[in-house]
Amino acid sequence: MTTIEIEPGRLFIGGQWREAADGARTEVVDPSRGVVVTTVAEAGAADVDAAVRAAREAFDSGAWSGLSGRERGRILHRVAQLIRENADEIARLESLDVGKPISLCHAVDVTNAANDYEYFAALAHTLDGAVRDTPMNALAYTKREPLGVVAAITPFNFPLILAGSKIGPALAAGNTVVHKPADETPLSALYMARLLTEAGVPDGVVNVVTGTGPVAGEALLRHHGVDKVAFTGSTAIGRHVAGTAGEGLKPVTVELGGNAAHIVFEDADLEKAVGAIIKAFVFNTGQFCMGGPRLLVSRPVHTTLLGILADAVPGVPVGDPRDPGTVVGPMAGEKHLKKVEEYVDLARKEGGRIVCGGERLDLDGYYYKPTVIADLSNDSRVVQEEIFGPVLTVQPFDTEDEAVALANSTPYGLASGIQTSNLARAHRIADRLQAGIVWINDWAMLDPAVPFGGVKDSGFGREYGPEALAAYTRVKSVVVSLG
Ligand code: NAD
């Protein structure tokens, strides 16, 4: 077994590093080799309770909520700076934990996380209220308040970014947080606990409980001391999370699964579009909620585009995430690899034609070749369900109406994309797509100023933008008699 030094692999509660109350620990596997690289504490309900109490105490003390927005912003700026200063170590951890190519960790995970903290740092002092014009003999004004203790529950695929997309706005607004990272990928959350403390975030303001969903996640979700639940993960768990938070009358945001359509019209620049098409389905080894695994192609260019993809996709560098030239690393875990294998087998049974890929790589880790599948019907499970791997299905269409109908035909609605040189058509189709974000002539253009989130089974609420900050506050009205 190869071990690595990851200090300290314990829970972070009230500014202290602790073992779980019952001493339980869980293994962390490097998916590029399939070996255990370290262990972390596995929180039980008692540990979650301690974390929520610490967050409550920190909130009530005013040590964070009592700071001005500008002071909180200054500390969040320092967090962003520390992320940049420690970029190599964070990228190494994220790559080891998730199997992401190291170049992607630098260019996307670390860079975006720093940008996100910086963005919310800048927004921290924009939480103004308004004076309202009324016929009363009174001064009526509104102000925004933090909610209290936020439960942040995050998935395995972008551990650093999706933690920051919740902790950033939650802290900017003056809340305190208990973060439960995904069972499989806890390392960057523990590292960030250290950086947040170093930046000046007071003890108890951010707490990290590593552990499983059914035990630690469930305890956090149901805890009476939690004032808001911010969840990113699968639609199945998200439905349960939203229902449970609803019963507890807690505000909740759920960012869930996706299965986006990427529509290519005959007037698109195909040579340029092919880069976006490949990026859309192989980015993060296809473990991207906003990936584009369903390609819809105008019939006159369908065969030509399939030919271009058959030539280009096998050339995408797949392999060791430590190699700076690698574009596609392994799947993040064995169960994710098996799921992709099962879906590609199902595609064969459903009448799909494997254009390229269609098998795992002959390596020790959990690698799967980027795969393109044609000839599936729209109601096949492989088209309708979220595979969450480097698999692209390709379907032809004849009219704009048909393209829109196919794009909107799954239960999901997170992202969508259009390739066209016709500006009017681009806007016309964007209006009709059921998705939280629509990209035109590229894919995955993301920035903390641009909100994203789902419609339909992809959830509700928005991350990023001022909309995200607002979701971590509530409005209080104050009416002062002038009589
Ligand atoms: P998941 O739903 O299995 O787990 C997400 C988190 O929920 C984990 O921390 C898990 O431990 C926890 N959890 C599980 N059961 C729980 C319970 N009963 N109570 C409370 N918490 C519980 O998701 P995953 O496999 O880690 O992530 C992949 C999914 O996330 C995909 O569906 C993907 O599309 C989605 N995702 C969505 C977005 C978005 O912004 N919409 C972003 C990334 C990933």
CSV table of C-alpha atoms and ligand atoms in Angstrom, one decimal, residues 153-158 162 180-184 211-214 217-218 221 231-235 237-238 240-241 255-258 288-290 335-336 386 388 414 452 458 463, ligand 1:
chain,number,residue,atom,x,y,z
A,153,ILE,CA,-23.4,18.6,1.3
A,154,THR,CA,-21.3,18.1,-1.8
A,155,PRO,CA,-20.6,15.3,-4.4
A,156,PHE,CA,-17.5,13.5,-5.5
A,157,ASN,CA,-16.8,15.1,-8.9
A,158,PHE,CA,-15.7,18.7,-8.1
A,162,LEU,CA,-18.6,22.8,-5.2
A,180,LYS,CA,-20.0,17.1,4.6
A,181,PRO,CA,-17.9,16.3,1.5
A,182,ALA,CA,-18.6,13.2,-0.6
A,183,ASP,CA,-17.6,9.9,1.1
A,184,GLU,CA,-15.1,9.1,-1.6
A,211,GLY,CA,-18.4,10.4,6.5
A,212,THR,CA,-21.1,8.6,4.6
A,213,GLY,CA,-24.3,10.0,3.2
A,214,PRO,CA,-26.7,7.7,5.0
A,217,GLY,CA,-25.3,13.3,5.7
A,218,GLU,CA,-28.6,12.2,7.0
A,221,LEU,CA,-29.9,17.1,7.1
A,231,PHE,CA,-27.0,20.2,-1.5
A,232,THR,CA,-25.3,19.2,-4.7
A,233,GLY,CA,-25.5,15.6,-5.9
A,234,SER,CA,-27.7,13.1,-7.6
A,235,THR,CA,-31.4,13.6,-8.4
A,237,ILE,CA,-30.7,11.8,-3.1
A,238,GLY,CA,-31.6,15.4,-3.9
A,240,HIS,CA,-34.9,13.0,-0.5
A,241,VAL,CA,-32.9,16.0,0.7
A,255,GLU,CA,-28.2,21.2,-7.6
A,256,LEU,CA,-28.8,17.8,-9.2
A,257,GLY,CA,-28.1,15.6,-12.1
A,258,GLY,CA,-28.0,16.5,-15.8
A,288,PHE,CA,-19.7,16.6,-15.1
A,289,CYS,CA,-23.3,17.5,-14.2
A,290,MET,CA,-23.2,20.1,-17.0
A,335,LYS,CA,-18.5,1.7,-9.0
A,336,HIS,CA,-18.5,4.7,-11.5
A,386,GLU,CA,-27.5,10.2,-16.7
A,388,PHE,CA,-21.9,10.3,-15.9
A,414,LEU,CA,-29.3,21.7,-16.2
A,452,PHE,CA,-26.2,28.2,-12.9
A,458,SER,CA,-32.0,19.0,-12.1
A,463,GLU,CA,-25.2,28.9,-7.5
B,1,NAD,P1,-24.8,11.6,-4.4
B,1,NAD,O1,-26.2,12.1,-4.5
B,1,NAD,O2,-24.6,10.1,-4.4
B,1,NAD,O3,-24.0,12.2,-3.2
B,1,NAD,C1,-23.9,13.6,-3.0
B,1,NAD,C2,-23.7,13.9,-1.5
B,1,NAD,O4,-24.9,13.5,-0.7
B,1,NAD,C3,-22.5,13.1,-0.9
B,1,NAD,O5,-21.8,13.9,0.0
B,1,NAD,C4,-23.3,11.9,-0.2
B,1,NAD,O6,-22.5,11.4,0.9
B,1,NAD,C5,-24.5,12.7,0.3
B,1,NAD,N1,-25.6,11.8,0.7
B,1,NAD,C6,-25.9,10.6,0.3
B,1,NAD,N2,-27.0,10.1,0.9
B,1,NAD,C7,-27.4,11.1,1.7
B,1,NAD,C8,-28.5,11.2,2.7
B,1,NAD,N3,-29.4,10.2,2.9
B,1,NAD,N4,-28.6,12.4,3.4
B,1,NAD,C9,-27.7,13.4,3.2
B,1,NAD,N5,-26.7,13.3,2.3
B,1,NAD,C10,-26.5,12.2,1.6
B,1,NAD,O7,-24.0,12.2,-5.7
B,1,NAD,P2,-22.5,11.9,-6.2
B,1,NAD,O8,-22.5,10.5,-6.8
B,1,NAD,O9,-21.5,12.2,-5.2
B,1,NAD,O10,-22.4,13.0,-7.4
B,1,NAD,C11,-22.8,12.8,-8.7
B,1,NAD,C12,-24.2,13.4,-8.9
B,1,NAD,O11,-24.1,14.8,-8.6
B,1,NAD,C13,-24.6,13.4,-10.4
B,1,NAD,O12,-25.9,13.1,-10.5
B,1,NAD,C14,-24.3,14.8,-10.8
B,1,NAD,O13,-25.0,15.2,-12.0
B,1,NAD,C15,-24.6,15.6,-9.6
B,1,NAD,N6,-24.0,16.9,-9.7
B,1,NAD,C16,-24.7,18.0,-9.8
B,1,NAD,C17,-24.1,19.3,-9.9
B,1,NAD,C18,-24.9,20.5,-10.1
B,1,NAD,O14,-24.4,21.6,-10.0
B,1,NAD,N7,-26.2,20.4,-10.5
B,1,NAD,C19,-22.7,19.4,-9.8
B,1,NAD,C20,-22.0,18.2,-9.6
B,1,NAD,C21,-22.6,17.0,-9.5
